[in-house]
Short mmCIF file of C-alpha atoms in Angstrom, two decimals:
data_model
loop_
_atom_site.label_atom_id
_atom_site.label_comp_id
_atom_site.label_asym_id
_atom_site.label_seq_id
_atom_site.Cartn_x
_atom_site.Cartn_y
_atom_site.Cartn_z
CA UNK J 70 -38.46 -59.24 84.39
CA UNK J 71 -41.28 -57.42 82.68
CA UNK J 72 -39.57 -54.10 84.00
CA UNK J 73 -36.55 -55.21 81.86
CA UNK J 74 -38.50 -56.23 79.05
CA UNK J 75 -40.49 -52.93 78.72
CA UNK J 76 -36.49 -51.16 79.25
CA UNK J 77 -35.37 -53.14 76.18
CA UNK J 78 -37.96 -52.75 73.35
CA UNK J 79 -38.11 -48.78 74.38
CA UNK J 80 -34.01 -48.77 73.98
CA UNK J 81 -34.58 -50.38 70.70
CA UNK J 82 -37.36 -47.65 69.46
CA UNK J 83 -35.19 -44.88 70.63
CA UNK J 84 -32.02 -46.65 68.87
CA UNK J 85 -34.51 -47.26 65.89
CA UNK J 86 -35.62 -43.31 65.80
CA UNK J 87 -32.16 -41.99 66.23
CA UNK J 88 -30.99 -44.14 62.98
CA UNK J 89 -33.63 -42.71 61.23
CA UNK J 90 -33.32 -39.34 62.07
CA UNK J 91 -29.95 -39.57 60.80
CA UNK J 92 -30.20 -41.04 57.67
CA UNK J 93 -32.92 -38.16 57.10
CA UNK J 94 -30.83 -35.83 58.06
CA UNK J 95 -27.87 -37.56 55.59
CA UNK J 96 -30.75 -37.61 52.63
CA UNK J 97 -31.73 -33.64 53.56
CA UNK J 98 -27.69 -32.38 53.70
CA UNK J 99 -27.47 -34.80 50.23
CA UNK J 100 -30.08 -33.32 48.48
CA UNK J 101 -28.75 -29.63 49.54
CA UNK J 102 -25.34 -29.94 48.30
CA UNK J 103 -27.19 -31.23 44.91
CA UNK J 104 -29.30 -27.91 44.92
CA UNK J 105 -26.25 -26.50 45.43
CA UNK J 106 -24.36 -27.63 42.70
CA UNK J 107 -27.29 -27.71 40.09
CA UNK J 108 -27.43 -23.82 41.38
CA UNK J 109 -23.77 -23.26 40.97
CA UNK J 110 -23.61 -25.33 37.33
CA UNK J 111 -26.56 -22.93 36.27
CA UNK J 112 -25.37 -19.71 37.63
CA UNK J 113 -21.86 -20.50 35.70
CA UNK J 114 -23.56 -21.96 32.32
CA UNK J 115 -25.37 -18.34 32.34
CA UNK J 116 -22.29 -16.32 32.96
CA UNK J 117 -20.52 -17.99 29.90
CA UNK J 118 -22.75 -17.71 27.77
CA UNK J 119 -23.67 -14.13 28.95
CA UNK J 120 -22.35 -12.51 25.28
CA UNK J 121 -21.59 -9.02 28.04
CA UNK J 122 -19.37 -11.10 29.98
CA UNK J 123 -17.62 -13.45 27.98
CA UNK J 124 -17.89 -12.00 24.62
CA UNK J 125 -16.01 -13.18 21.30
CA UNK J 126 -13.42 -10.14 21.13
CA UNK J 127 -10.47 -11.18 18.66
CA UNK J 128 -9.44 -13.58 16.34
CA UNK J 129 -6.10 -15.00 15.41
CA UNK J 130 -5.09 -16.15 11.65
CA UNK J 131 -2.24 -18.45 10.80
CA UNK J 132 -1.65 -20.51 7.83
CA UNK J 133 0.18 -19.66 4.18
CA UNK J 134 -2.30 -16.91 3.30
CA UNK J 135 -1.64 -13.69 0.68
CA UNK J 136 -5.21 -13.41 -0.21
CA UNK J 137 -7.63 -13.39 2.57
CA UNK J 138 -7.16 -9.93 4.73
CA UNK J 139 -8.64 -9.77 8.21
CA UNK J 140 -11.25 -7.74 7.09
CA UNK J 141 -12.51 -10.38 4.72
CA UNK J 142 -12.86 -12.75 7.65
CA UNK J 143 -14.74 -9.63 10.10
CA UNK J 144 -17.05 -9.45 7.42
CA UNK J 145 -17.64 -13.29 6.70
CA UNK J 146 -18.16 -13.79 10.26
CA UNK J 147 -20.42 -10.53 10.49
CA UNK J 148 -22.64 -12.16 7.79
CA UNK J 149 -23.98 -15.03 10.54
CA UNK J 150 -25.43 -11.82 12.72
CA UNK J 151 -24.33 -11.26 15.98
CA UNK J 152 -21.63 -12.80 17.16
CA UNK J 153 -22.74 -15.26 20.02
CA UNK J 154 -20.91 -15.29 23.47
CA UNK J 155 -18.09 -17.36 23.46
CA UNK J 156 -19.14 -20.70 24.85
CA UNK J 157 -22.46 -20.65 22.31
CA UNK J 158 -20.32 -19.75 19.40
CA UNK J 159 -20.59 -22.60 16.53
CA UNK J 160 -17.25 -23.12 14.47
CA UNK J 161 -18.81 -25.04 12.57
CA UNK J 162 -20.89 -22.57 10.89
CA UNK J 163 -18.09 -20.03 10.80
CA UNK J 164 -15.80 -22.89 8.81
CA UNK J 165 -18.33 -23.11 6.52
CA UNK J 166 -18.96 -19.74 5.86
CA UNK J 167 -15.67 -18.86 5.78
CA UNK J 168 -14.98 -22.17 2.87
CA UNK J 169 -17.71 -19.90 0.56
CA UNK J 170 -14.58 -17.62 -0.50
CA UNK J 171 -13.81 -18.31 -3.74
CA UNK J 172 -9.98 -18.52 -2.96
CA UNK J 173 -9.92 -20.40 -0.06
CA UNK J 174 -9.15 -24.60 -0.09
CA UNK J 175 -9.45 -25.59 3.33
CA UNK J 176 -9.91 -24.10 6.97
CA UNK J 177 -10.33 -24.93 10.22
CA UNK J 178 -11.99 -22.89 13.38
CA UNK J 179 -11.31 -23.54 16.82
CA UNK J 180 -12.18 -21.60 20.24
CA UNK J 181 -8.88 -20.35 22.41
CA UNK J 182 -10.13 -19.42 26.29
CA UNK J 183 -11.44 -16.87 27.16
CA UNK J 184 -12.53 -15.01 24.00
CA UNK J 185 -10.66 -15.60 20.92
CA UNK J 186 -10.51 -17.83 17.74
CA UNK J 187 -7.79 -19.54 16.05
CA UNK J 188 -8.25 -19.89 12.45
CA UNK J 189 -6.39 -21.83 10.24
CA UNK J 190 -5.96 -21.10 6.39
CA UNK J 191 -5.61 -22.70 3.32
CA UNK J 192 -5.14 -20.87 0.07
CA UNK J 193 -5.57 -22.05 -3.25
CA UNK J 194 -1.92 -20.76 -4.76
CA UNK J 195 -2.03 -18.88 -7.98
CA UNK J 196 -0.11 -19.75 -10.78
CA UNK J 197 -1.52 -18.13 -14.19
CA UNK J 198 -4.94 -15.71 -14.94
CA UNK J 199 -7.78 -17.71 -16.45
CA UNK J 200 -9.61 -15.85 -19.18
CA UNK J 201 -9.61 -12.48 -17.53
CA UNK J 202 -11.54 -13.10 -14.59
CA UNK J 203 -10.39 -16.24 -12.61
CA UNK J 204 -7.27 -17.65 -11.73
CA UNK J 205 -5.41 -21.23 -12.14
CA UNK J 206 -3.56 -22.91 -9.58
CA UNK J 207 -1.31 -26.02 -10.00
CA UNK J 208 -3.72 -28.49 -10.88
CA UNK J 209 -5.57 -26.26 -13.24
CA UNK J 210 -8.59 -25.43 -10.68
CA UNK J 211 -10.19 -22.04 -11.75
CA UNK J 212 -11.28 -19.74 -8.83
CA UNK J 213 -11.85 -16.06 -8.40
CA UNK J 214 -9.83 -13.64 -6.08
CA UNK J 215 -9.88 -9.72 -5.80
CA UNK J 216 -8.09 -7.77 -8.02
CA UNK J 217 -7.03 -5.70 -5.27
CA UNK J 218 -5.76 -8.95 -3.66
CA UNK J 219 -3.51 -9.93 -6.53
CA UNK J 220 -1.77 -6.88 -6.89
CA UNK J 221 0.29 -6.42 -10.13
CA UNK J 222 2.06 -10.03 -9.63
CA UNK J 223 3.46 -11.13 -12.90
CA UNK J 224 1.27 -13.91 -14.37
CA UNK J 225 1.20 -16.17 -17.70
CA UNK J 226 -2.84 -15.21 -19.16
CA UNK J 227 -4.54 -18.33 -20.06
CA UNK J 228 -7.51 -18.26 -22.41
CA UNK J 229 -9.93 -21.01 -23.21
CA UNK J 230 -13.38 -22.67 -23.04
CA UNK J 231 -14.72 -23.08 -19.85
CA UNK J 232 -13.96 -26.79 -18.75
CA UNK J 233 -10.36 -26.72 -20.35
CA UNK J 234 -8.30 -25.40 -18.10
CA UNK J 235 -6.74 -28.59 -17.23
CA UNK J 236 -5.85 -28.75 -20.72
CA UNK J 237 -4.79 -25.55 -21.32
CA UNK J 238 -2.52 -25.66 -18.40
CA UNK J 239 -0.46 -28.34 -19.80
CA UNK J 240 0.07 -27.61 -22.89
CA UNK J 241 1.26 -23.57 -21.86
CA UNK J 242 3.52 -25.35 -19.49
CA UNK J 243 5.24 -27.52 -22.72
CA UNK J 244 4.92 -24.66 -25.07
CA UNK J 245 6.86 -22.11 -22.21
CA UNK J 246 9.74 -25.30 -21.42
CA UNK J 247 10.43 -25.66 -25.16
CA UNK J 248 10.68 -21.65 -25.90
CA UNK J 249 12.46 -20.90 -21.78
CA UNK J 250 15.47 -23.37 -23.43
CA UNK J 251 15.94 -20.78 -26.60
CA UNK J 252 15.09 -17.54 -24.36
CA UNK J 253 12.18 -16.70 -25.18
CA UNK J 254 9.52 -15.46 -22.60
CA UNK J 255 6.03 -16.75 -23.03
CA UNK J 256 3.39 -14.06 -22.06
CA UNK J 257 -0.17 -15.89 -22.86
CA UNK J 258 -2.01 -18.62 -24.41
CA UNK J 259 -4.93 -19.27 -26.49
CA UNK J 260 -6.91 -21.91 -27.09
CA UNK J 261 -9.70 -21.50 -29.22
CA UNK J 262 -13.04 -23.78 -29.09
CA UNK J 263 -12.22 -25.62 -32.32
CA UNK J 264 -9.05 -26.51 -30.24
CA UNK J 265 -6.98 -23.92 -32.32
CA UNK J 266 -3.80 -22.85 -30.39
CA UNK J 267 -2.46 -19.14 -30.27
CA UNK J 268 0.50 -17.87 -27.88
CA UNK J 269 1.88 -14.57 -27.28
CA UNK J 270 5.27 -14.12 -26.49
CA UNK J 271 6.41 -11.24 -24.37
CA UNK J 272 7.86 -9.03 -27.13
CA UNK J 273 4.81 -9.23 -28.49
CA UNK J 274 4.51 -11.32 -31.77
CA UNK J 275 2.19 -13.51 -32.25
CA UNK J 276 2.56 -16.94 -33.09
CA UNK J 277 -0.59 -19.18 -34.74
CA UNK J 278 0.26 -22.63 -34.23
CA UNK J 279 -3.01 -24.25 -35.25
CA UNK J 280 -4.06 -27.45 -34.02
CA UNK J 281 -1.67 -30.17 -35.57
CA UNK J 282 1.96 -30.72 -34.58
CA UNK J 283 2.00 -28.16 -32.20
CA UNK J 284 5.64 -28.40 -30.90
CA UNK J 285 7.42 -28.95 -33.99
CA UNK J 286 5.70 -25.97 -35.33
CA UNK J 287 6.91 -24.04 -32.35
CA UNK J 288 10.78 -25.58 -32.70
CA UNK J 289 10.68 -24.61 -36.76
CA UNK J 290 9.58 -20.75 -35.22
CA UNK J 291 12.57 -20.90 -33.03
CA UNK J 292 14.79 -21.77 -36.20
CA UNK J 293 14.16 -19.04 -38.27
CA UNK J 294 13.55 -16.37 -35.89
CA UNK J 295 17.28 -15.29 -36.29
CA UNK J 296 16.35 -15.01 -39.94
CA UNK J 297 12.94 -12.81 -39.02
CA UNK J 298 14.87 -10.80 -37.12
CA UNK J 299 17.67 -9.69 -39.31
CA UNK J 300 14.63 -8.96 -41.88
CA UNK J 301 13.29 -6.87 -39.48
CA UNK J 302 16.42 -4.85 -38.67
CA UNK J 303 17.26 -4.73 -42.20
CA UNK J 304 13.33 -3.35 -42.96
CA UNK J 305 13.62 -0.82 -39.95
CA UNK J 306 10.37 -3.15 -38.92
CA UNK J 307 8.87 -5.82 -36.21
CA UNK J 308 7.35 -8.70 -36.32
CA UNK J 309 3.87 -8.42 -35.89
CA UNK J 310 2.81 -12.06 -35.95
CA UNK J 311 4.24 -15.20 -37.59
CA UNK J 312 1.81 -17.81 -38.90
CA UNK J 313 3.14 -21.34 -38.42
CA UNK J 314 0.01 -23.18 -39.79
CA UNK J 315 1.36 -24.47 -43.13
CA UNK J 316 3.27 -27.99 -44.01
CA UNK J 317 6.30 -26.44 -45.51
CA UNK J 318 6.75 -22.70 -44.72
CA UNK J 319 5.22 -19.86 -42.97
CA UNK J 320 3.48 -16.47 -42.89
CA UNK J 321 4.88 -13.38 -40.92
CA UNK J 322 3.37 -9.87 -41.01
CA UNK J 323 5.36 -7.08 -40.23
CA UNK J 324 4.23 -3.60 -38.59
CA UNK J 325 5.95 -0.02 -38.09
CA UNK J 326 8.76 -0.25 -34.97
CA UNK J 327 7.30 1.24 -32.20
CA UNK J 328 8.31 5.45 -31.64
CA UNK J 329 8.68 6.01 -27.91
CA UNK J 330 7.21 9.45 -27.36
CA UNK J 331 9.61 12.22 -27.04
CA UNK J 332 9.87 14.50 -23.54
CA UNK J 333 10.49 17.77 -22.98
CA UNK J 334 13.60 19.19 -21.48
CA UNK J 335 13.38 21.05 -18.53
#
């Protein structure tokens, strides 16, 4: 019996020995395949964001856009320094860089796999010159675009204080639908800081409407312009400018038709 005894308890140590040699063998092949996979995640992470290997190579531009040329965007993304590689690239700071041109409303940046960048553009849409130097759109906000962006597209010229564009706006657009219905062309628009309205029409005369009764001064222009005119013809003259700012009448001054030069036969 104590022979069988002794047999028993050094069964159970061996048993015992051979469980724990495998679970540290388990524990050593678990803790390699986590080396290994830490390894491989690293090794990867730096091949991404290698900017040799996977570097940021072309963009792609969509969206209703007449302003903003690719070279505009080259240059605003140029302007963070060196482009990042592809995975460490931040839209973020190239939508907000991008947002500092005067002419753009709204964008959006994302990344396209493996080295490219979708960018999405919003333009603010031109619809008269402001002043010279800016431009209106729609909803009367002023913003600033390249002349060489603009081209020679036909525009109304809007002229006022700064802060009145709004207000301006308006008030061309009912001043151009009440002179479009008799065929006349409206060319620009003043408004002066005392709140004094000129316009301009596109043949050139001048009409002062002041700052009262604006319309009705424009209708009793659109009366007697047959009346002008015939002058005119009559006078071998134009009509230089036509002064609407009285209760009961008007002022016109005339000028010398203009002489187109003459050119030589060949």
């Amino acid at each position: 019996m104590v022979i069988n005894v002794l047999s028993n308890r050094e069964t159970e140590r061996a048993v015992v020995r051979c469980s724990n040699g495998r679970q540290l063998a388990g524990l050593m092949f678990l803790l390699m395949v986590l080396g290994i996979i830490v390894w491989g995640y690293w090794k990867i992470v730096a091949w991404m964001e290698d900017a040799d290997r996977v570097p940021l190579s072309q963009f792609m531009v969509t969206g209703d856009h007449h302003c903003t040329t690719n070279e505009d965007i080259r240059q605003s993304i140029l302007a963070l320094g060196q482009p990042a590689s592809f995975m460490r690239l931040d839209v973020n700071e190239i939508q907000q860089q991008l947002e500092r041109l005067p002419w753009i409303k709204q964008v959006s940046v994302r990344k396209q796999w493996p080295d490219e960048l979708k960018i999405h553009l919003v333009e603010y849409v031109p619809v008269a010159r402001w002043n010279d130097l800016n431009m209106l759109d729609s909803s009367g906000k002023a913003f600033s675009v390249p002349v060489e962006h603009v081209g020679k597209q036909s525009m109304p010229m809007l002229y006022g204080p700064d802060g009145s564009e709004k207000d301006v706006l308006a008030c061309y657009r009912i001043f151009n639908e009440v002179l479009s219905s008799a065929k006349f062309q409206l060319k620009a628009v003043c408004m002066s800081a005392r709140y004094s309205w000129q316009l301009m029409l596109q043949n050139n005369i001048r009409l002062e409407l002041g700052r009262y009764d604006k319309v009705r001064r424009l209708q009793r222009f659109i009366e007697i312009y047959p009346f002008l005119l015939q002058q005119a013809w009559n006078d071998n003259k134009r009509i230089s400018y036509v002064d609407l700012r009285y209760d009961l009448g008007l002022a016109v001054g005339w000028a010398s038709v203009f002489i187109e030069p003459k050119t030589e036969k060949q």
